[in-house]
Amino acid sequence: DIQMTQSPSSLSASVGDRVTITCRASQSISSYLNWYQQKPGKAPKLLIYAASSLQSGVPSRFSGSGSGTDFTLTISSLQPEDFATYYCQQSYSTLITFGPGTKVDIK
Amino acid sequence: EVQLLESGGGLVQPGGSLRLSCAASGFTFSSYAMSWVRQAPGKGLEWVSAISGSGGSTYYADSVKGRFTISRDNSKNTLYLQMNSLRAEDTAVYYCAKHTMVQVVKGYMDVWGKGTTVTVSS
């Protein structure tokens, strides 16, 4: 199975901060990496697919980059509604795996 | 509007069985693969199982292989998850999610249901 790791596991940031979350795969997954946002008690929401493509309706302050094994999710200017947990997920393999998540909370 | 609505969750004893359903609407159900993803209390997301649009290909996480069975009825626009030999560690919110292609691999999950809660306890 392809293992996914994320760093940091949590971070505290202020409104307006630039935030970067890293995701690493245990083997190359090309660009088959997706990012989801989840708020407490809610279903996950797709933000970024294929490493760098912005899902329709998602604000442009979210961006993704990377290929192979190393990927990043960047929020250019953190907004109050962005405080949530973020998960990466690989779809290179039929055995889908998620990263452990990164919780972004208010400093 | 594309919608997914899960049902069938509840309280079940260890060793028991439960069948979850996911009713889909607003899209051509048979054209898309589907997955079940679960989240134990206070934990992260765990992919459980996936099925191709035709239903001909199915995939399972090691943690549920041999105990859970995914299926779909494209005439009823409904996805199922039959869960047998349930364990305490299967306690979670179970989400169904729509993929963006008929095949499971290389896609992503763009629409999610609100989830149904399964509790395994005596």
Short mmCIF file of N, CA and C in Angstrom, two decimals, chain A residues 1 32 34 36 38 41-46 49-50 55 87 89-100, chain B residues 35 37 39 43-47 50 59-62 65 95 99 104-110 112-115:
data_model
loop_
_atom_site.label_atom_id
_atom_site.label_comp_id
_atom_site.label_asym_id
_atom_site.label_seq_id
_atom_site.Cartn_x
_atom_site.Cartn_y
_atom_site.Cartn_z
N ASP A 1 0.84 -1.19 0.00
CA ASP A 1 0.00 0.00 0.00
C ASP A 1 0.88 1.25 0.00
N TYR A 32 -1.20 12.23 -9.00
CA TYR A 32 -2.50 11.73 -8.54
C TYR A 32 -2.68 11.98 -7.05
N ASN A 34 -4.79 14.51 -4.24
CA ASN A 34 -5.93 15.39 -4.03
C ASN A 34 -5.93 15.92 -2.60
N TYR A 36 -8.40 17.68 0.52
CA TYR A 36 -9.74 17.88 1.04
C TYR A 36 -9.69 18.72 2.30
N GLN A 38 -11.95 19.53 5.80
CA GLN A 38 -13.06 19.05 6.62
C GLN A 38 -13.22 19.91 7.86
N GLY A 41 -17.84 17.93 12.25
CA GLY A 41 -19.21 17.49 12.03
C GLY A 41 -19.69 17.55 10.60
N LYS A 42 -18.79 17.86 9.68
CA LYS A 42 -19.16 17.98 8.27
C LYS A 42 -18.41 16.97 7.42
N ALA A 43 -18.95 16.74 6.23
CA ALA A 43 -18.27 15.86 5.29
C ALA A 43 -17.06 16.57 4.69
N PRO A 44 -16.07 15.82 4.24
CA PRO A 44 -14.94 16.43 3.55
C PRO A 44 -15.40 17.15 2.28
N LYS A 45 -14.60 18.15 1.91
CA LYS A 45 -14.87 18.94 0.71
C LYS A 45 -13.62 18.94 -0.15
N LEU A 46 -13.77 18.63 -1.43
CA LEU A 46 -12.63 18.62 -2.34
C LEU A 46 -12.16 20.05 -2.61
N TYR A 49 -7.46 18.90 -6.98
CA TYR A 49 -7.30 17.58 -7.54
C TYR A 49 -6.13 17.57 -8.52
N ALA A 50 -5.63 16.38 -8.76
CA ALA A 50 -4.47 16.22 -9.66
C ALA A 50 -3.33 17.17 -9.28
N GLN A 55 -10.59 22.92 -7.61
CA GLN A 55 -11.96 22.48 -7.81
C GLN A 55 -12.87 23.70 -8.01
N TYR A 87 -6.72 17.16 4.50
CA TYR A 87 -6.23 15.81 4.22
C TYR A 87 -5.74 15.73 2.78
N GLN A 89 -4.78 12.90 -0.27
CA GLN A 89 -5.27 11.56 -0.65
C GLN A 89 -4.68 11.18 -1.99
N GLN A 90 -4.14 9.97 -2.08
CA GLN A 90 -3.59 9.52 -3.36
C GLN A 90 -4.61 8.65 -4.09
N SER A 91 -4.66 8.83 -5.41
CA SER A 91 -5.53 8.01 -6.24
C SER A 91 -4.73 7.30 -7.33
N TYR A 92 -3.43 7.19 -7.12
CA TYR A 92 -2.58 6.48 -8.07
C TYR A 92 -2.88 4.98 -8.05
N SER A 93 -3.15 4.49 -6.85
CA SER A 93 -3.43 3.07 -6.64
C SER A 93 -4.92 2.85 -6.42
N THR A 94 -5.39 1.67 -6.76
CA THR A 94 -6.79 1.33 -6.48
C THR A 94 -7.02 1.19 -4.97
N LEU A 95 -5.94 1.00 -4.22
CA LEU A 95 -6.04 1.01 -2.76
C LEU A 95 -5.80 2.46 -2.32
N ILE A 96 -6.88 3.20 -2.23
CA ILE A 96 -6.81 4.63 -1.94
C ILE A 96 -6.34 4.85 -0.51
N THR A 97 -5.50 5.84 -0.29
CA THR A 97 -5.07 6.15 1.06
C THR A 97 -5.09 7.66 1.28
N PHE A 98 -5.41 8.03 2.51
CA PHE A 98 -5.41 9.42 2.95
C PHE A 98 -4.22 9.67 3.86
N GLY A 99 -3.78 10.91 3.89
CA GLY A 99 -2.83 11.32 4.90
C GLY A 99 -3.55 11.45 6.24
N PRO A 100 -2.79 11.60 7.33
CA PRO A 100 -3.36 11.65 8.68
C PRO A 100 -4.05 12.97 9.00
N SER B 35 -17.15 5.28 -3.69
CA SER B 35 -16.38 4.79 -2.55
C SER B 35 -17.15 4.95 -1.26
N VAL B 37 -15.97 5.83 2.66
CA VAL B 37 -14.87 6.35 3.48
C VAL B 37 -15.41 6.51 4.90
N GLN B 39 -14.76 7.52 9.25
CA GLN B 39 -14.01 8.36 10.18
C GLN B 39 -14.39 7.96 11.59
N LYS B 43 -10.75 10.75 14.88
CA LYS B 43 -9.67 10.26 14.01
C LYS B 43 -9.78 10.84 12.60
N GLY B 44 -8.84 10.46 11.76
CA GLY B 44 -8.81 10.93 10.39
C GLY B 44 -9.68 10.09 9.46
N LEU B 45 -9.60 10.42 8.18
CA LEU B 45 -10.36 9.72 7.16
C LEU B 45 -9.69 8.41 6.79
N GLU B 46 -10.49 7.36 6.65
CA GLU B 46 -9.99 6.06 6.22
C GLU B 46 -10.84 5.56 5.06
N TRP B 47 -10.22 5.37 3.90
CA TRP B 47 -10.93 4.77 2.78
C TRP B 47 -11.24 3.31 3.10
N ALA B 50 -14.23 0.64 -2.67
CA ALA B 50 -14.64 1.34 -3.88
C ALA B 50 -15.17 0.34 -4.89
N TYR B 59 -12.85 -2.98 -4.70
CA TYR B 59 -11.59 -2.85 -3.99
C TYR B 59 -11.88 -2.62 -2.52
N TYR B 60 -10.97 -3.15 -1.67
CA TYR B 60 -11.19 -3.05 -0.22
C TYR B 60 -9.90 -2.71 0.51
N ALA B 61 -10.04 -1.96 1.59
CA ALA B 61 -8.92 -1.76 2.50
C ALA B 61 -8.66 -3.08 3.23
N ASP B 62 -7.41 -3.31 3.59
CA ASP B 62 -7.05 -4.55 4.28
C ASP B 62 -7.86 -4.72 5.57
N LYS B 65 -11.31 -6.25 4.42
CA LYS B 65 -11.36 -7.30 3.39
C LYS B 65 -11.82 -8.61 4.01
N TYR B 95 -19.10 7.64 5.18
CA TYR B 95 -19.49 8.52 4.09
C TYR B 95 -19.46 7.75 2.77
N HIS B 99 -16.88 9.32 -7.34
CA HIS B 99 -15.66 9.57 -8.08
C HIS B 99 -15.97 10.38 -9.34
N VAL B 104 -12.07 3.43 -10.79
CA VAL B 104 -11.70 3.92 -9.46
C VAL B 104 -10.36 4.65 -9.48
N VAL B 105 -9.42 4.08 -10.19
CA VAL B 105 -8.05 4.59 -10.12
C VAL B 105 -7.90 5.89 -10.89
N LYS B 106 -6.98 6.71 -10.40
CA LYS B 106 -6.57 7.95 -11.06
C LYS B 106 -7.62 9.06 -10.99
N GLY B 107 -8.69 8.88 -10.26
CA GLY B 107 -9.70 9.93 -10.17
C GLY B 107 -9.66 10.60 -8.80
N TYR B 108 -10.73 11.25 -8.46
CA TYR B 108 -10.84 11.87 -7.15
C TYR B 108 -12.32 11.90 -6.78
N MET B 109 -12.61 12.21 -5.52
CA MET B 109 -13.98 12.16 -5.01
C MET B 109 -14.51 13.58 -4.87
N ASP B 110 -15.45 13.93 -5.74
CA ASP B 110 -15.89 15.32 -5.81
C ASP B 110 -17.19 15.61 -5.08
N TRP B 112 -19.66 14.25 -1.72
CA TRP B 112 -19.74 13.41 -0.53
C TRP B 112 -21.13 13.52 0.10
N GLY B 113 -21.58 12.43 0.68
CA GLY B 113 -22.80 12.48 1.48
C GLY B 113 -22.50 13.06 2.85
N LYS B 114 -23.52 13.17 3.68
CA LYS B 114 -23.35 13.73 5.02
C LYS B 114 -22.94 12.67 6.04
N GLY B 115 -23.03 11.42 5.68
CA GLY B 115 -22.56 10.35 6.54
C GLY B 115 -23.65 9.70 7.37
#
